Coordinates of N, CA and C in Angstrom, one line a residue:
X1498 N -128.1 7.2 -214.8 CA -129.0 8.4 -214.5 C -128.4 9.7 -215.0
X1499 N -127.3 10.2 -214.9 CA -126.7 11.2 -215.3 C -126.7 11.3 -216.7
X1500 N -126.4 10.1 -217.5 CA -126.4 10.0 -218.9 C -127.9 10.5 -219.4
X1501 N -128.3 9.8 -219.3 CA -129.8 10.6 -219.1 C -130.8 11.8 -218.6
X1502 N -129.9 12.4 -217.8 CA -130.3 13.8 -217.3 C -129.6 14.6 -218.4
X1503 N -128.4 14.5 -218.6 CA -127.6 15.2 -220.0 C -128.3 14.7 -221.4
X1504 N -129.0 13.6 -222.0 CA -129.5 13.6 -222.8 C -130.9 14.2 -222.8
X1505 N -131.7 14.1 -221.7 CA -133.2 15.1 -221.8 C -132.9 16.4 -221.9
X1506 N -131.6 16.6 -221.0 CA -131.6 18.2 -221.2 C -130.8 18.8 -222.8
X1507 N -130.6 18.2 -223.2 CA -130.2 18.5 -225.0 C -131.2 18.3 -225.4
X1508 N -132.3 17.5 -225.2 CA -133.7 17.3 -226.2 C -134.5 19.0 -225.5
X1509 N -133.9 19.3 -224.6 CA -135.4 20.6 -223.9 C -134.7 21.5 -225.2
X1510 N -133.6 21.5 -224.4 CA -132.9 22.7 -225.5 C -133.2 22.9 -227.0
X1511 N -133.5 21.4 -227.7 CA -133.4 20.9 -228.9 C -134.8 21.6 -229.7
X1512 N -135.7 22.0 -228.4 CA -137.5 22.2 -228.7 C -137.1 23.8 -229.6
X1513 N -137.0 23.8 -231.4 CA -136.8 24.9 -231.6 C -138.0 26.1 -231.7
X1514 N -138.2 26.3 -230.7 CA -139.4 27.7 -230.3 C -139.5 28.5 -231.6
X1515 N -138.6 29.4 -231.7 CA -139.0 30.3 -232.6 C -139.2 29.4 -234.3
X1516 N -138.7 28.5 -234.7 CA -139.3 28.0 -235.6 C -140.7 27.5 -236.0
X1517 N -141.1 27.0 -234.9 CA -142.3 26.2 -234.1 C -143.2 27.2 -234.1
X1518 N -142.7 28.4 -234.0 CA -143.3 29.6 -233.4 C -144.2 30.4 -235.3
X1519 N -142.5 30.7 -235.4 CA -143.0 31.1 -237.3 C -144.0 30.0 -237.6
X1520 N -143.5 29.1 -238.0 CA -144.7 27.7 -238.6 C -146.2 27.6 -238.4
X1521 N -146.2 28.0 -237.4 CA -147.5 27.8 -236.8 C -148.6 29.2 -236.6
X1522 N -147.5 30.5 -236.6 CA -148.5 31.5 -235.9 C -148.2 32.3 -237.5
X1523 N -147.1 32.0 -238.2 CA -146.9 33.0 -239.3 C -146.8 32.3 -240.7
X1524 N -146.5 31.1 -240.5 CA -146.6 30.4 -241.7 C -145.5 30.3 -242.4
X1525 N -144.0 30.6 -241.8 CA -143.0 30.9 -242.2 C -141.7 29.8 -241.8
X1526 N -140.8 29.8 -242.4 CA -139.7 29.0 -241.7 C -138.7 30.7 -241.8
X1527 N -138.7 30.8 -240.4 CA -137.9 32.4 -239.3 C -136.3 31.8 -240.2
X1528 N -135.9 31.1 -240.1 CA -134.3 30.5 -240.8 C -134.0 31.0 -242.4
X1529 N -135.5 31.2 -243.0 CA -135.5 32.0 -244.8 C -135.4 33.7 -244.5
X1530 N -135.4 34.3 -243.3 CA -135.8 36.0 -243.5 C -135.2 36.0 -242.5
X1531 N -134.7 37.5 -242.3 CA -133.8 38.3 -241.6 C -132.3 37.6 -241.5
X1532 N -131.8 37.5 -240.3 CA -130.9 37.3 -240.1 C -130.6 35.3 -240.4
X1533 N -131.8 35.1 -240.6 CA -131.7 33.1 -240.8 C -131.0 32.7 -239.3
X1534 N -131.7 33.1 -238.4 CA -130.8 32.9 -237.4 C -132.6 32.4 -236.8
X1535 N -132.6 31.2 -236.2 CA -134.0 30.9 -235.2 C -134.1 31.1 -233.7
X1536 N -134.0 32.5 -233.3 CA -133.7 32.7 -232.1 C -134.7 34.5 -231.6
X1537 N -134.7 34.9 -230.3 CA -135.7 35.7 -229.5 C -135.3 36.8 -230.6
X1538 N -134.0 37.4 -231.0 CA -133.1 38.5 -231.7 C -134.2 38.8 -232.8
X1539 N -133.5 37.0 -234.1 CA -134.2 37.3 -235.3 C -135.5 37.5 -235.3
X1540 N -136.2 36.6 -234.4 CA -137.6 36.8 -234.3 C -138.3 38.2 -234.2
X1541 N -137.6 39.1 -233.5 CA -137.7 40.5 -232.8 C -137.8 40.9 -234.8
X1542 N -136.9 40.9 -235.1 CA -136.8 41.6 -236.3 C -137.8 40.9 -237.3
X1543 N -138.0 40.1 -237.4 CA -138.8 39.6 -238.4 C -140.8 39.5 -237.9
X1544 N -140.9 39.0 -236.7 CA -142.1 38.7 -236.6 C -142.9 39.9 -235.4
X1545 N -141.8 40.6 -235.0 CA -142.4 41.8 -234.0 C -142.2 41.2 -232.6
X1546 N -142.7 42.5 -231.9 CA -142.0 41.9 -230.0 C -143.1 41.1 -229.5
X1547 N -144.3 41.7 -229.9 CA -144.8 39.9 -229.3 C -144.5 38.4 -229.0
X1548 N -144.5 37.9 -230.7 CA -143.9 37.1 -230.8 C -142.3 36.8 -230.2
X1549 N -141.3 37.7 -230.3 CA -140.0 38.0 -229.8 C -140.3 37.2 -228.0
X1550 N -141.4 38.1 -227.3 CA -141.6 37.6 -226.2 C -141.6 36.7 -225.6
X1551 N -142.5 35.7 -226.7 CA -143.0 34.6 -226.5 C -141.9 33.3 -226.5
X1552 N -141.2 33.9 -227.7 CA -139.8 33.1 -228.0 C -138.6 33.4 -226.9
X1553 N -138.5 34.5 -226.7 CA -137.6 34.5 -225.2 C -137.8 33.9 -223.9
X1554 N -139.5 34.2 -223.6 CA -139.6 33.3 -222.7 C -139.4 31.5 -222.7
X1555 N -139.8 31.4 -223.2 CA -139.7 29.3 -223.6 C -138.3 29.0 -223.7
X1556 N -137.5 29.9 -224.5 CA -135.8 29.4 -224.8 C -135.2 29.4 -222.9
X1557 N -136.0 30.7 -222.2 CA -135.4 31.2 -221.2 C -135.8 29.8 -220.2
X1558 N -137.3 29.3 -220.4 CA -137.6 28.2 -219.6 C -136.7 27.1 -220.0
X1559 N -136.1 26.6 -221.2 CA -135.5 25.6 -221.0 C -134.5 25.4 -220.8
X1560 N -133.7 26.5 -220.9 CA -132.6 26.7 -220.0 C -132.3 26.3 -218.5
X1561 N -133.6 26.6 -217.7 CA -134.0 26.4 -216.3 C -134.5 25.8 -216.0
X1562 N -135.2 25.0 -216.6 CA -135.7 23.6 -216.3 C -134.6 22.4 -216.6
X1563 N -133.4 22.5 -217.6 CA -132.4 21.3 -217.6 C -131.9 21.9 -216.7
X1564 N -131.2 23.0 -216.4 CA -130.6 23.3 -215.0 C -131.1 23.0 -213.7
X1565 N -132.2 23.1 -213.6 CA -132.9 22.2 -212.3 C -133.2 21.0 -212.5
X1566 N -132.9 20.4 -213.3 CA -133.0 19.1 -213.4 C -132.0 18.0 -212.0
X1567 N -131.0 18.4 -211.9 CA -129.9 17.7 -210.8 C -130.8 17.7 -209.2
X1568 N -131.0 19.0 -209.3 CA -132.1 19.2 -207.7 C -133.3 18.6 -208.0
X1569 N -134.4 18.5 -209.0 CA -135.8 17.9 -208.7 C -135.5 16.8 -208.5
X1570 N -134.1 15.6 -209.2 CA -134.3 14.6 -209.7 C -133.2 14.0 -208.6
X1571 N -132.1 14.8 -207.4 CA -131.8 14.5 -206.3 C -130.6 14.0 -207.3
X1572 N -130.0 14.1 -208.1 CA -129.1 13.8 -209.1 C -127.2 14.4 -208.9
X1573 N -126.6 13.8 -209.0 CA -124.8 14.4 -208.5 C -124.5 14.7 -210.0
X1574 N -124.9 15.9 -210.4 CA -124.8 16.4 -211.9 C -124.5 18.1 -211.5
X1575 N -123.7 18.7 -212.1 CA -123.2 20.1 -211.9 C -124.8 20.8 -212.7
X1576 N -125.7 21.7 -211.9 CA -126.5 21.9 -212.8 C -126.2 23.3 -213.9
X1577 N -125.0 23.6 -213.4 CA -124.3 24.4 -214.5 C -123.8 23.8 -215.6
X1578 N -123.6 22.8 -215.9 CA -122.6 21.9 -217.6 C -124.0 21.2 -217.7
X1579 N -125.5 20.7 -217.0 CA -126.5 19.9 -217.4 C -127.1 21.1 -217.9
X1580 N -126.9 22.3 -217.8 CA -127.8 23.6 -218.6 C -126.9 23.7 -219.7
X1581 N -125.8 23.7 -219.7 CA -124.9 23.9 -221.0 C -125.2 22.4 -221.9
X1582 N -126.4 21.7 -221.4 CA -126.2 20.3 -222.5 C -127.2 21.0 -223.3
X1583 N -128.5 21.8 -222.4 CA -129.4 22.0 -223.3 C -129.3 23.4 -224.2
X1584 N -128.4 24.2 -223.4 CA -127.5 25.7 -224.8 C -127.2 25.1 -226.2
X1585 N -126.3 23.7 -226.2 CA -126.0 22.8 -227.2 C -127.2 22.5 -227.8
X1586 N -128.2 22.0 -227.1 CA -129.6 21.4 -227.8 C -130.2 22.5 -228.8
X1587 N -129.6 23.8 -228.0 CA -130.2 24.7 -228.9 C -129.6 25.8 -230.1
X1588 N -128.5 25.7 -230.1 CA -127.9 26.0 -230.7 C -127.8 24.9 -231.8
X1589 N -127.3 23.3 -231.7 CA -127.8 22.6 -232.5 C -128.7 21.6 -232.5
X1590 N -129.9 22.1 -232.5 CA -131.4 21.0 -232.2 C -131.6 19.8 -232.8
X1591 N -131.6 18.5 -232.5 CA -131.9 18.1 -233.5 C -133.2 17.4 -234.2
X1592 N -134.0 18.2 -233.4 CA -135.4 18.4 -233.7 C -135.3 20.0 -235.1
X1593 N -134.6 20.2 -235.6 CA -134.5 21.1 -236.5 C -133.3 21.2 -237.5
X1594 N -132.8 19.8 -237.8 CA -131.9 19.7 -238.5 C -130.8 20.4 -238.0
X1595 N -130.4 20.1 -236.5 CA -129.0 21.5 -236.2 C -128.9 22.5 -236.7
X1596 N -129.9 23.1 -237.1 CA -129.7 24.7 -237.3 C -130.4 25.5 -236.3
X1597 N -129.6 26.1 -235.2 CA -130.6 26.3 -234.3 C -130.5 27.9 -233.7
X1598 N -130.4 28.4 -232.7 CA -129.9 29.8 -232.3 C -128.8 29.8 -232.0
X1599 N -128.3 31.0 -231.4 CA -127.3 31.4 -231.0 C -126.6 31.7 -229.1
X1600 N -127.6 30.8 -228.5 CA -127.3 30.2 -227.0 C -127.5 31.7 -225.9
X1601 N -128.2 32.6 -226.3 CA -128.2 33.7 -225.1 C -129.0 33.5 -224.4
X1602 N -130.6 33.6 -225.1 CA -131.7 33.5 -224.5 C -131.5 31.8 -223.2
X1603 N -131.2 30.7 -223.7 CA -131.1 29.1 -222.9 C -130.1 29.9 -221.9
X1604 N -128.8 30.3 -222.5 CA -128.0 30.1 -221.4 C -128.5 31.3 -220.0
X1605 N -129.3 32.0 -220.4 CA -129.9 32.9 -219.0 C -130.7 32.1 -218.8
X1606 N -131.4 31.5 -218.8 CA -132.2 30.7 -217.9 C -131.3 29.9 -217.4
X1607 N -130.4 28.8 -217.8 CA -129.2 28.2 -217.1 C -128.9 29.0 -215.8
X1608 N -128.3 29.7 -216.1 CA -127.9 30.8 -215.0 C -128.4 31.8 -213.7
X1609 N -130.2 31.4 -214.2 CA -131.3 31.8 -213.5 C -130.9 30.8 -212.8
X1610 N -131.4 29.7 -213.2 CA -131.0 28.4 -212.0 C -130.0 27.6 -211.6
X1611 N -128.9 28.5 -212.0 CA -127.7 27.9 -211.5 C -127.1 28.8 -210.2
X1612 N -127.3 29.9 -211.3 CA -126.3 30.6 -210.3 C -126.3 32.3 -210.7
X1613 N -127.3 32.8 -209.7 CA -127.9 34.0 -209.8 C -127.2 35.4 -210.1
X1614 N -126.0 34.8 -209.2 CA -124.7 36.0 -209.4 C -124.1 36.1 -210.8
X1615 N -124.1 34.8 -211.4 CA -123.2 35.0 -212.8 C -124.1 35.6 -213.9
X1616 N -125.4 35.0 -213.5 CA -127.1 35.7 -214.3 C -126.3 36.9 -214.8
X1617 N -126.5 38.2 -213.2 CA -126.4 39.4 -213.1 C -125.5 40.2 -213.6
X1618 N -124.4 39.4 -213.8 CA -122.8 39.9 -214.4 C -123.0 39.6 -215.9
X1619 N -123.3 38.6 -215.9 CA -123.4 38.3 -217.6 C -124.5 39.3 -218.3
X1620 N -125.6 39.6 -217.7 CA -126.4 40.1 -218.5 C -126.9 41.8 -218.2
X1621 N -126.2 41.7 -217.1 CA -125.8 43.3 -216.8 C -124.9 43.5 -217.9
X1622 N -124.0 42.8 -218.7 CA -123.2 43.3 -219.1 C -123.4 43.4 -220.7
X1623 N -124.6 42.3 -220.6 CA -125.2 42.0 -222.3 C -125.9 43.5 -222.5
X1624 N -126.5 44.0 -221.6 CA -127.7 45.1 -221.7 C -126.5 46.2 -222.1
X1625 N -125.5 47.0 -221.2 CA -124.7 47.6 -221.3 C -124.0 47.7 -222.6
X1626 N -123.2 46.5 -223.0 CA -122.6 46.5 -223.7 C -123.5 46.6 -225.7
X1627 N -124.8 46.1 -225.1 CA -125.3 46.6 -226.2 C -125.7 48.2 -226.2
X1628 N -126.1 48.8 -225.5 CA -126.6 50.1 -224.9 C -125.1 50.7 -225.3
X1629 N -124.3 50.9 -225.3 CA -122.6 51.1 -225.6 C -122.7 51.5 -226.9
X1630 N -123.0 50.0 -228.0 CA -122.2 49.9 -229.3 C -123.3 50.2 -230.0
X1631 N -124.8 49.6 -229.9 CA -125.9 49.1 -230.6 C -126.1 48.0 -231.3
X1632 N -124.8 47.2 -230.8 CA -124.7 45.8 -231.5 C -125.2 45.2 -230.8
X1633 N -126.5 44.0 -231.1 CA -126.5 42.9 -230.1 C -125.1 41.5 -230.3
X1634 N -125.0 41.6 -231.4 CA -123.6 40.4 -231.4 C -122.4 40.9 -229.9
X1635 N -122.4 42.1 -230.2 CA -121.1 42.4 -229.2 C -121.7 42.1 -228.2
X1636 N -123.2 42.4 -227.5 CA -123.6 42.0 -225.9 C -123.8 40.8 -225.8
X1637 N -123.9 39.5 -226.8 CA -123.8 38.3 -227.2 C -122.3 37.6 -226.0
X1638 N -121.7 38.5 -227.5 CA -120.2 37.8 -226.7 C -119.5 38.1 -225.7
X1639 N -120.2 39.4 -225.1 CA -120.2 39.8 -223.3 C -120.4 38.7 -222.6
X1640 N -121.2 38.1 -222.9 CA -121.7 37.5 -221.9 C -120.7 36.3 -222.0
X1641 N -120.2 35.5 -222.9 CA -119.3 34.9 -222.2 C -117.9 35.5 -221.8
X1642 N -117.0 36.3 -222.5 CA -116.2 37.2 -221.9 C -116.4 37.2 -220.2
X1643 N -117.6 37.8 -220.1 CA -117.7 38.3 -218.7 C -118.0 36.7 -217.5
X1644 N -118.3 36.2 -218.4 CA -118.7 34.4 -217.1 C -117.3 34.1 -217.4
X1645 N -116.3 33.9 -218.3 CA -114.9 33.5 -217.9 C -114.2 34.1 -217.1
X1646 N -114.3 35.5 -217.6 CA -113.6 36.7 -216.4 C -114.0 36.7 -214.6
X1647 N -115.4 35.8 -214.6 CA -115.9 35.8 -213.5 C -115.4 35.0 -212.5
X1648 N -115.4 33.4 -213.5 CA -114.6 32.3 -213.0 C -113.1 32.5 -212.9
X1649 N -112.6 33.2 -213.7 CA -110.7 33.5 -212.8 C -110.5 34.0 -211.7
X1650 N -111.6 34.9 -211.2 CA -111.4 35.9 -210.4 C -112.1 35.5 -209.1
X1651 N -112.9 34.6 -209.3 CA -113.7 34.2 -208.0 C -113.2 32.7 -207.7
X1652 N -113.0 32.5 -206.7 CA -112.6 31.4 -206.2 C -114.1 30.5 -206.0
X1653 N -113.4 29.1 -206.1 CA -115.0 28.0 -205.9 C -115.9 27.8 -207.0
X1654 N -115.8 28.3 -208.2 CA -116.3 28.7 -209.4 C -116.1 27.1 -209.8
X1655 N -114.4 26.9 -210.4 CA -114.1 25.9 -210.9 C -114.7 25.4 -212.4
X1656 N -115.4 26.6 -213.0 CA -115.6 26.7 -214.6 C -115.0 27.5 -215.4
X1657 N -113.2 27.5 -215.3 CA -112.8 28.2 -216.4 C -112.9 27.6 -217.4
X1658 N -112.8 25.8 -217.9 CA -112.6 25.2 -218.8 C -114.4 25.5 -219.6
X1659 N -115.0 25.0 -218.8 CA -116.2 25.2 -219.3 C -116.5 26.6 -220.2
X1660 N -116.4 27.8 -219.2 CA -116.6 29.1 -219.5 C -115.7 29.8 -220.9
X1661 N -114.3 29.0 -221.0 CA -113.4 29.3 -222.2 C -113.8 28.6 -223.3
X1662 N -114.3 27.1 -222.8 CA -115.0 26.7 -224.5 C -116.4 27.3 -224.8
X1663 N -117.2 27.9 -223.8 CA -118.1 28.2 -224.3 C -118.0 29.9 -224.9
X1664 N -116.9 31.0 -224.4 CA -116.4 31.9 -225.0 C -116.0 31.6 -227.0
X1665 N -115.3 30.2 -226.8 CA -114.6 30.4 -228.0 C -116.3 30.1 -228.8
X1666 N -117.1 29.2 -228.2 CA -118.2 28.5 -229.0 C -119.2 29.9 -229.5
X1667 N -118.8 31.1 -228.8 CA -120.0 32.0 -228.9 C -119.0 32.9 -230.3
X1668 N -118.0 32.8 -230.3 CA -117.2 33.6 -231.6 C -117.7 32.6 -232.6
X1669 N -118.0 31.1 -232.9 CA -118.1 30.6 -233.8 C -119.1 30.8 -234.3
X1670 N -120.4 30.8 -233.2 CA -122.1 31.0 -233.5 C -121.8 32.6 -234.2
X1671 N -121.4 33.7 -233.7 CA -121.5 34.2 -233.9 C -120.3 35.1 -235.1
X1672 N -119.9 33.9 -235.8 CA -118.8 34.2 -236.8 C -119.7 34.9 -238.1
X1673 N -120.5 35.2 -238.7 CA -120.9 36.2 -239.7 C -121.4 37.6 -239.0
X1674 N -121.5 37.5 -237.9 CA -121.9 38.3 -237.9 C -120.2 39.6 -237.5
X1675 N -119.6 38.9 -236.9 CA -118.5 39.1 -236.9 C -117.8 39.7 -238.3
X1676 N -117.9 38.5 -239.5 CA -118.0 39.0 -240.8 C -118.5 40.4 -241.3
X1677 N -119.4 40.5 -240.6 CA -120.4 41.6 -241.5 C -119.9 42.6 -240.6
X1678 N -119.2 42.8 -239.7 CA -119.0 44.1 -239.1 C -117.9 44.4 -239.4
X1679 N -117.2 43.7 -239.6 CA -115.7 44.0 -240.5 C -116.2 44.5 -242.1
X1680 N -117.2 44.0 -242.4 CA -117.2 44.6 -244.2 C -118.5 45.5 -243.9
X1681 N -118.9 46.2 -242.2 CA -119.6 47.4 -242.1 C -120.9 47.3 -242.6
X1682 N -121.2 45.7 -242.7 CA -122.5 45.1 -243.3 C -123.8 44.5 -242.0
X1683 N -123.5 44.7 -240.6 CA -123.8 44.4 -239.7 C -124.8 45.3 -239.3
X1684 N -126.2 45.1 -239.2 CA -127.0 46.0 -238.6 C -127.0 46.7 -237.6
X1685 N -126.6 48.0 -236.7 CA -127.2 47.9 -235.5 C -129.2 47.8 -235.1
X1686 N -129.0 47.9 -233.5 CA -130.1 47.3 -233.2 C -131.5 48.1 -233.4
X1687 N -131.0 49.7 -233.5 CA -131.8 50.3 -234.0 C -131.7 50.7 -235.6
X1688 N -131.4 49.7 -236.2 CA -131.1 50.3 -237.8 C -132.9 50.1 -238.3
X1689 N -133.1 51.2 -238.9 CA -134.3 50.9 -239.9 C -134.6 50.2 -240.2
X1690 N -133.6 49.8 -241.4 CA -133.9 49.1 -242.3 C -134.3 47.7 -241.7
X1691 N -134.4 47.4 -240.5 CA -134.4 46.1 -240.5 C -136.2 45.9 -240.2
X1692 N -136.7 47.1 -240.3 CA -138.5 47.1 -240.2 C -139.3 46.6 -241.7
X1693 N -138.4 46.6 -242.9 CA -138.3 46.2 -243.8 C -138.6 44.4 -243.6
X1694 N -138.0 44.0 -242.8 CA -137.8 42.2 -242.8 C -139.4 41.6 -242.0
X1695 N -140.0 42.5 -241.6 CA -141.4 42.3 -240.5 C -142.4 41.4 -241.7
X1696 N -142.6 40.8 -241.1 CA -144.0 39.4 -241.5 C -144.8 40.1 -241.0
X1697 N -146.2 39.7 -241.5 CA -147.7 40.2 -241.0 C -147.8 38.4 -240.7
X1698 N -148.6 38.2 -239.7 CA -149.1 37.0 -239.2 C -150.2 36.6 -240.3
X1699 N -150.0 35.3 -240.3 CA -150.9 34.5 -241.3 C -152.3 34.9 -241.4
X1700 N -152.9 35.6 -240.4 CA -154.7 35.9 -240.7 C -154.4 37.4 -241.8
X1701 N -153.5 37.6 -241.0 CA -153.3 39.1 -242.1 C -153.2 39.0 -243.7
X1702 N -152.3 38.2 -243.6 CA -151.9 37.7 -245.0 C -153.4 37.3 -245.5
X1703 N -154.1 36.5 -245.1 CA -155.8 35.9 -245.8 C -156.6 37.1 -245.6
X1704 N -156.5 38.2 -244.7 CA -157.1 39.2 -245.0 C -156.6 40.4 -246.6
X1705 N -156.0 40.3 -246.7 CA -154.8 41.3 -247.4 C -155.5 40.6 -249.2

């Protein structure tokens, strides 16, 4: 049963929304424009905040639905590492050839239903810390910074191992972008230029 609760919850994660999303509503694979990244961010930049919406919410639902998985299903499964199976699902899907997002949007829903306190800290600190720099990468990697920093400090936690591989896993996801801000090639979130990368939705395009 547990093997199985950790494999459904990598297939939720695995459902890649914003590709599913392009394909269908724009006619596009979201992975060829902007940042090639299939997640709530790129979407924002390439397909507008509607769409952005749409894809935040669903990443955010599957996050919380494999995390509640342990309680609907009466299961002895941490529903904090059964949410981190479907962050993996979605970062590497394999309903999309493992090319997937970048684990923010899943892992807040995880934390919606795991554990409401670390939500608050992690993404108090995502908002902030982008609000700060204008980077979303840097409010990215807040958020695990700040869930490890959480787990040393609070007793009963008992996820520093977890919380430190998923720290180092969020430097790797997010290793070009890291690149590009060292060679000052890294957008911020309000850069222009990035209204340039906007799709018109498929009816537009047959009107045009």
């Amino acid at each position: 049963m547990t093997f199985l609760i950790y494999l459904a919850a990598y297939l939720i994660g695995s459902i890649p929304t914003a590709l599913l999303f392009g394909k269908f509503a724009f006619g596009i694979d979201i992975r060829d424009h902007g940042s090639n990244n299939p997640g709530a961010t790129n979407t924002l930049r390439v397909l507008g905040k509607k769409a952005a919406i749409v894809v935040l919410l669903v990443d955010v639902g599957k996050g919380a639905a494999a995390a509640a998985m342990p309680a609907i299903l009466n299961a002895e499964a941490d529903p904090l590492i059964v949410g981190m199976a479907a962050v993996a699902g979605h970062c590497f899907p394999v309903f999309a050839g493992f090319r997937g997002g970048k684990a923010i949007a899943t892992t807040a829903g995880v934390l919606l239903a795991a554990n409401i306190w670390m939500f608050l800290i992690a993404y108090i600190s995502f908002i902030a810390i982008i609000f700060l720099t204008k980077y979303v990468f840097f409010g990215s990697l807040s958020v695990g910074a700040s869930l490890l920093i959480y787990s040393l400090f609070t007793e009963g936690t008992e996820h520093e191992l977890i919380f430190s591989i998923f720290l180092l896993f969020l430097l790797f996801l997010h290793r070009s972008n890291i690149k590009n801000f060292i060679g000052n090639n890294e957008p911020k979130i309000n850069d222009k230029r990035l209204k340039d990368d906007r799709i018109p939705p498929r009816d537009d395009k047959k009107r045009a």
